[in-house]
Amino acid sequence: MAQQMKTAAIWLLLWLQSTAGVLGERTREKMYEPILGASCFRRLNGTHQTGCSSTFSGSVGVLHLINTDADLEFLLNSPPSPPYAPLIPPHLFTRTNLLRLKNAGPKTISVVLLINRSKRMTQFSHELNCPNQYSGLKLNNSTETVTCDASNVANTWNRWGTGLLHEDFPFPIYYIADPEEIDKLEECFNKFNNFDYESHSLRSLCAVEIKSFMSAAVNSEVCMRRTNFINNLGGSKYCDPLEGRNVYATLYPRTPTESFDVDATEKFIIVSCRLDTTSMFDGLGLGAMDSLQSLAILTQVAHMLHKLLPSANSQPDPKRNVLFLAFNGESYDYIGSQRLVYDMETLAFPSRSTRTTPISFENIEFMLDIGTLDDIGNIKLHTLTSTPPAQQLLQKLNQYAKSSRYGFNVNIESNVGYNIPPTSAQSFLRRDQKFPALILNAAPNNRYYHSIYDDIDNVDYVYANTSQDYTKLADVNDAKNISWSSLQMKVRNVSSIVAMALYETLTGKQYQGNQVANPLLADEFFYCFLMSSDCPLFKASSYPNSPAGVPLPPMRYISVLGGSQESSGWTYRLFGYLLSHQEPSVPKENCTQLPLFYFASLNGTGECRCTTQNYTHALSPAFLIEDYDWRSGQYSTWTESTWSQFSARIFLRPSHVHEVTILSIGIVVFIISFCLIYIISSRWEVLFEDLPASNAALFN
């Protein structure tokens, strides 16, 4: 009987424990409501840290909606129940306001929430007025680039820049884009907070908790030293270098060889652009006008030249080739181009695994770098000095740009001097100012440079979705049912002009054909990179029956080792597909190693193609050089902090009076319990008297 009672007691205890757990979870669900969004995070360089971090246990603040400057003043002038978490719309998310919140201190402002109410927004750029201000071309041991004067904001390359991307904030900044989530926050604010402000300290208020603690601090040198410390037996990492992959391809396949000596007779024209973009918030930022337009033009130029000039042997100089390069990490002091310059100096590009001879600077005929084309109808060809190659290329570009036969109506002017845009060519010019670098760039007109709002709306893109063949060139008079004023047609025009000028440079003959770049290829390209990775162009450039891409655009931030490399991966496949030759005699089972690659192709059935695309490492040489001087400014030193989680949730924060009352009750209960335990333990003989021996014998 006793054993049965003991078993029943154990089961009762287990049931009570499980019930308590379930009730605890239900109570937690009722107390907290999760908020979906994206968090600002911390990056570091050789001199300082930037970005945001919560406290280790999470930062908590009372919600307060900011609609006007007066609402902000309320928070900054002795608010009644700090700390607060202002909900700020984009038009009030300015440098002046953010620095005022920063200076108020974490005891007053503990969280900042950016809400996607963009109707009154006219500009939104977090970058500096001079992007990559402390790298690029420098003179006389200057710490800043000579190509942009930050003191003359009106003439900088980003006159709308706030520089918030390079500020360090003592509180987390959280971006909420979903209208339903914003409504949830505003409803909670209006219900509990938005009345009788003076009594905030006397009642429960709607608050938010953000967890986004950053492990790294101070600068990259300190962080990397902590990470690499020999006694760090736990294997903890505090930060990682920003790194990714550059993508390159050649117009013609290079001859395999076992020799690793430079072939001085081999000549290359480099056509390059930037692959990446950035913003303040993790996983967000499409860089539509910032860098995606130039990547689209580079892709179209490569494809058109591939169609027009299929064989090197038919050219006047079969040793002449075109090298197409998409540099990664250029938003952070030219990581990708700096690494390529370093590899070319050490004869490490391409890698020996490609079984081709190294490419050195003596192999480069000239470089045409495609920068930002904000005004795609008015472009300038920038050079440091006026040289015959630059003058000849400018003449060829304008010959096709202004030709009545093609009707492109694009104006290209010359700009000579140090006022050159922040593009990858600066890494080459910094090594040698005589390097033949030419830069195509438009006057800056992007009010959303390096921000979450440089998106599909910023470039006014509308998907045509024609389901037609985009792999063929188009007739100059055939718009393929796409508006003549659309983004696709503008990209078609500039791509065709550049491809025609390079055609004439390679062949020595003027282009006389009617075929131009296909606007449908631009249409599919932008759909993939701005709307959904699950798209026809990405499927065609993948292996047959590969898993479909996610219905979101690929991330274009450089990231870190092990991070997302979606953008470089898809660009690699596109270069391979659009610059390859079909190999019908090679069966699928033998099409497994580069330069052979098996693509699904347009019809999805699959075909083997001979490709020229490859990767090269986009990791700053600063992380390769032993005892590198982190403050020298020679190479990029950017790192990204590690973190454990990003989360946000709202709840009712009890008033100070409520907290004191609960604490007081707890103390009273503790004292009473202590006294009861003392009394019971001191009087246990009386309270729990043993049974008499005579009675006890009855039970034996």
JSON list of N, CA, C and O in Angstrom, two decimals, residues 601-620:
[
{"chain": "A", "resi": 601, "resn": "SER", "atom": "N", "xyz": [19.86, 25.52, -68.97]},
{"chain": "A", "resi": 601, "resn": "SER", "atom": "CA", "xyz": [19.63, 26.31, -70.18]},
{"chain": "A", "resi": 601, "resn": "SER", "atom": "C", "xyz": [18.16, 26.73, -70.29]},
{"chain": "A", "resi": 601, "resn": "SER", "atom": "O", "xyz": [17.33, 26.42, -69.45]},
{"chain": "A", "resi": 602, "resn": "LEU", "atom": "N", "xyz": [17.87, 27.42, -71.38]},
{"chain": "A", "resi": 602, "resn": "LEU", "atom": "CA", "xyz": [16.57, 28.05, -71.55]},
{"chain": "A", "resi": 602, "resn": "LEU", "atom": "C", "xyz": [15.42, 27.06, -71.53]},
{"chain": "A", "resi": 602, "resn": "LEU", "atom": "O", "xyz": [14.38, 27.30, -70.94]},
{"chain": "A", "resi": 603, "resn": "ASN", "atom": "N", "xyz": [15.62, 25.89, -72.15]},
{"chain": "A", "resi": 603, "resn": "ASN", "atom": "CA", "xyz": [14.53, 24.92, -72.22]},
{"chain": "A", "resi": 603, "resn": "ASN", "atom": "C", "xyz": [14.48, 23.99, -71.00]},
{"chain": "A", "resi": 603, "resn": "ASN", "atom": "O", "xyz": [13.55, 23.19, -70.86]},
{"chain": "A", "resi": 604, "resn": "GLY", "atom": "N", "xyz": [15.49, 24.05, -70.14]},
{"chain": "A", "resi": 604, "resn": "GLY", "atom": "CA", "xyz": [15.49, 23.27, -68.92]},
{"chain": "A", "resi": 604, "resn": "GLY", "atom": "C", "xyz": [15.94, 21.83, -69.07]},
{"chain": "A", "resi": 604, "resn": "GLY", "atom": "O", "xyz": [16.03, 21.11, -68.07]},
{"chain": "A", "resi": 605, "resn": "THR", "atom": "N", "xyz": [16.23, 21.38, -70.28]},
{"chain": "A", "resi": 605, "resn": "THR", "atom": "CA", "xyz": [16.59, 19.98, -70.50]},
{"chain": "A", "resi": 605, "resn": "THR", "atom": "C", "xyz": [18.05, 19.70, -70.17]},
{"chain": "A", "resi": 605, "resn": "THR", "atom": "O", "xyz": [18.43, 18.58, -69.89]},
{"chain": "A", "resi": 606, "resn": "GLY", "atom": "N", "xyz": [18.89, 20.72, -70.22]},
{"chain": "A", "resi": 606, "resn": "GLY", "atom": "CA", "xyz": [20.29, 20.57, -69.87]},
{"chain": "A", "resi": 606, "resn": "GLY", "atom": "C", "xyz": [21.20, 20.43, -71.08]},
{"chain": "A", "resi": 606, "resn": "GLY", "atom": "O", "xyz": [20.84, 19.80, -72.08]},
{"chain": "A", "resi": 607, "resn": "GLU", "atom": "N", "xyz": [22.38, 21.06, -70.98]},
{"chain": "A", "resi": 607, "resn": "GLU", "atom": "CA", "xyz": [23.39, 20.95, -72.03]},
{"chain": "A", "resi": 607, "resn": "GLU", "atom": "C", "xyz": [24.76, 21.26, -71.44]},
{"chain": "A", "resi": 607, "resn": "GLU", "atom": "O", "xyz": [24.89, 22.04, -70.49]},
{"chain": "A", "resi": 608, "resn": "CYS", "atom": "N", "xyz": [25.79, 20.61, -71.99]},
{"chain": "A", "resi": 608, "resn": "CYS", "atom": "CA", "xyz": [27.15, 20.84, -71.54]},
{"chain": "A", "resi": 608, "resn": "CYS", "atom": "C", "xyz": [27.72, 22.03, -72.30]},
{"chain": "A", "resi": 608, "resn": "CYS", "atom": "O", "xyz": [27.58, 22.14, -73.52]},
{"chain": "A", "resi": 609, "resn": "ARG", "atom": "N", "xyz": [28.38, 22.94, -71.56]},
{"chain": "A", "resi": 609, "resn": "ARG", "atom": "CA", "xyz": [28.94, 24.14, -72.18]},
{"chain": "A", "resi": 609, "resn": "ARG", "atom": "C", "xyz": [30.36, 24.37, -71.66]},
{"chain": "A", "resi": 609, "resn": "ARG", "atom": "O", "xyz": [30.69, 24.06, -70.51]},
{"chain": "A", "resi": 610, "resn": "CYS", "atom": "N", "xyz": [31.21, 24.91, -72.53]},
{"chain": "A", "resi": 610, "resn": "CYS", "atom": "CA", "xyz": [32.57, 25.27, -72.17]},
{"chain": "A", "resi": 610, "resn": "CYS", "atom": "C", "xyz": [32.58, 26.71, -71.68]},
{"chain": "A", "resi": 610, "resn": "CYS", "atom": "O", "xyz": [32.21, 27.63, -72.42]},
{"chain": "A", "resi": 611, "resn": "THR", "atom": "N", "xyz": [32.97, 26.91, -70.44]},
{"chain": "A", "resi": 611, "resn": "THR", "atom": "CA", "xyz": [32.84, 28.21, -69.78]},
{"chain": "A", "resi": 611, "resn": "THR", "atom": "C", "xyz": [34.22, 28.84, -69.54]},
{"chain": "A", "resi": 611, "resn": "THR", "atom": "O", "xyz": [35.26, 28.20, -69.70]},
{"chain": "A", "resi": 612, "resn": "THR", "atom": "N", "xyz": [34.19, 30.10, -69.11]},
{"chain": "A", "resi": 612, "resn": "THR", "atom": "CA", "xyz": [35.44, 30.80, -68.77]},
{"chain": "A", "resi": 612, "resn": "THR", "atom": "C", "xyz": [35.36, 31.45, -67.39]},
{"chain": "A", "resi": 612, "resn": "THR", "atom": "O", "xyz": [36.29, 32.12, -66.97]},
{"chain": "A", "resi": 613, "resn": "GLN", "atom": "N", "xyz": [34.25, 31.29, -66.66]},
{"chain": "A", "resi": 613, "resn": "GLN", "atom": "CA", "xyz": [34.06, 32.01, -65.41]},
{"chain": "A", "resi": 613, "resn": "GLN", "atom": "C", "xyz": [34.81, 31.35, -64.27]},
{"chain": "A", "resi": 613, "resn": "GLN", "atom": "O", "xyz": [35.12, 30.16, -64.30]},
{"chain": "A", "resi": 614, "resn": "ASN", "atom": "N", "xyz": [35.12, 32.15, -63.24]},
{"chain": "A", "resi": 614, "resn": "ASN", "atom": "CA", "xyz": [35.78, 31.62, -62.05]},
{"chain": "A", "resi": 614, "resn": "ASN", "atom": "C", "xyz": [35.67, 32.64, -60.92]},
{"chain": "A", "resi": 614, "resn": "ASN", "atom": "O", "xyz": [35.16, 33.74, -61.11]},
{"chain": "A", "resi": 615, "resn": "TYR", "atom": "N", "xyz": [36.16, 32.22, -59.76]},
{"chain": "A", "resi": 615, "resn": "TYR", "atom": "CA", "xyz": [36.19, 33.09, -58.58]},
{"chain": "A", "resi": 615, "resn": "TYR", "atom": "C", "xyz": [37.62, 33.52, -58.29]},
{"chain": "A", "resi": 615, "resn": "TYR", "atom": "O", "xyz": [38.59, 32.87, -58.67]},
{"chain": "A", "resi": 616, "resn": "THR", "atom": "N", "xyz": [37.74, 34.62, -57.58]},
{"chain": "A", "resi": 616, "resn": "THR", "atom": "CA", "xyz": [38.98, 34.99, -56.92]},
{"chain": "A", "resi": 616, "resn": "THR", "atom": "C", "xyz": [38.62, 35.55, -55.56]},
{"chain": "A", "resi": 616, "resn": "THR", "atom": "O", "xyz": [37.53, 36.09, -55.35]},
{"chain": "A", "resi": 617, "resn": "HIS", "atom": "N", "xyz": [39.53, 35.39, -54.60]},
{"chain": "A", "resi": 617, "resn": "HIS", "atom": "CA", "xyz": [39.22, 35.70, -53.21]},
{"chain": "A", "resi": 617, "resn": "HIS", "atom": "C", "xyz": [39.11, 37.21, -53.00]},
{"chain": "A", "resi": 617, "resn": "HIS", "atom": "O", "xyz": [39.98, 37.97, -53.42]},
{"chain": "A", "resi": 618, "resn": "ALA", "atom": "N", "xyz": [38.05, 37.63, -52.31]},
{"chain": "A", "resi": 618, "resn": "ALA", "atom": "CA", "xyz": [37.86, 39.04, -51.94]},
{"chain": "A", "resi": 618, "resn": "ALA", "atom": "C", "xyz": [38.05, 39.17, -50.43]},
{"chain": "A", "resi": 618, "resn": "ALA", "atom": "O", "xyz": [37.09, 39.32, -49.68]},
{"chain": "A", "resi": 619, "resn": "LEU", "atom": "N", "xyz": [39.30, 39.06, -50.00]},
{"chain": "A", "resi": 619, "resn": "LEU", "atom": "CA", "xyz": [39.69, 39.24, -48.60]},
{"chain": "A", "resi": 619, "resn": "LEU", "atom": "C", "xyz": [40.85, 40.22, -48.57]},
{"chain": "A", "resi": 619, "resn": "LEU", "atom": "O", "xyz": [41.83, 40.04, -49.29]},
{"chain": "A", "resi": 620, "resn": "SER", "atom": "N", "xyz": [40.74, 41.25, -47.76]},
{"chain": "A", "resi": 620, "resn": "SER", "atom": "CA", "xyz": [41.77, 42.29, -47.74]},
{"chain": "A", "resi": 620, "resn": "SER", "atom": "C", "xyz": [43.15, 41.71, -47.43]},
{"chain": "A", "resi": 620, "resn": "SER", "atom": "O", "xyz": [43.29, 40.85, -46.54]}
]
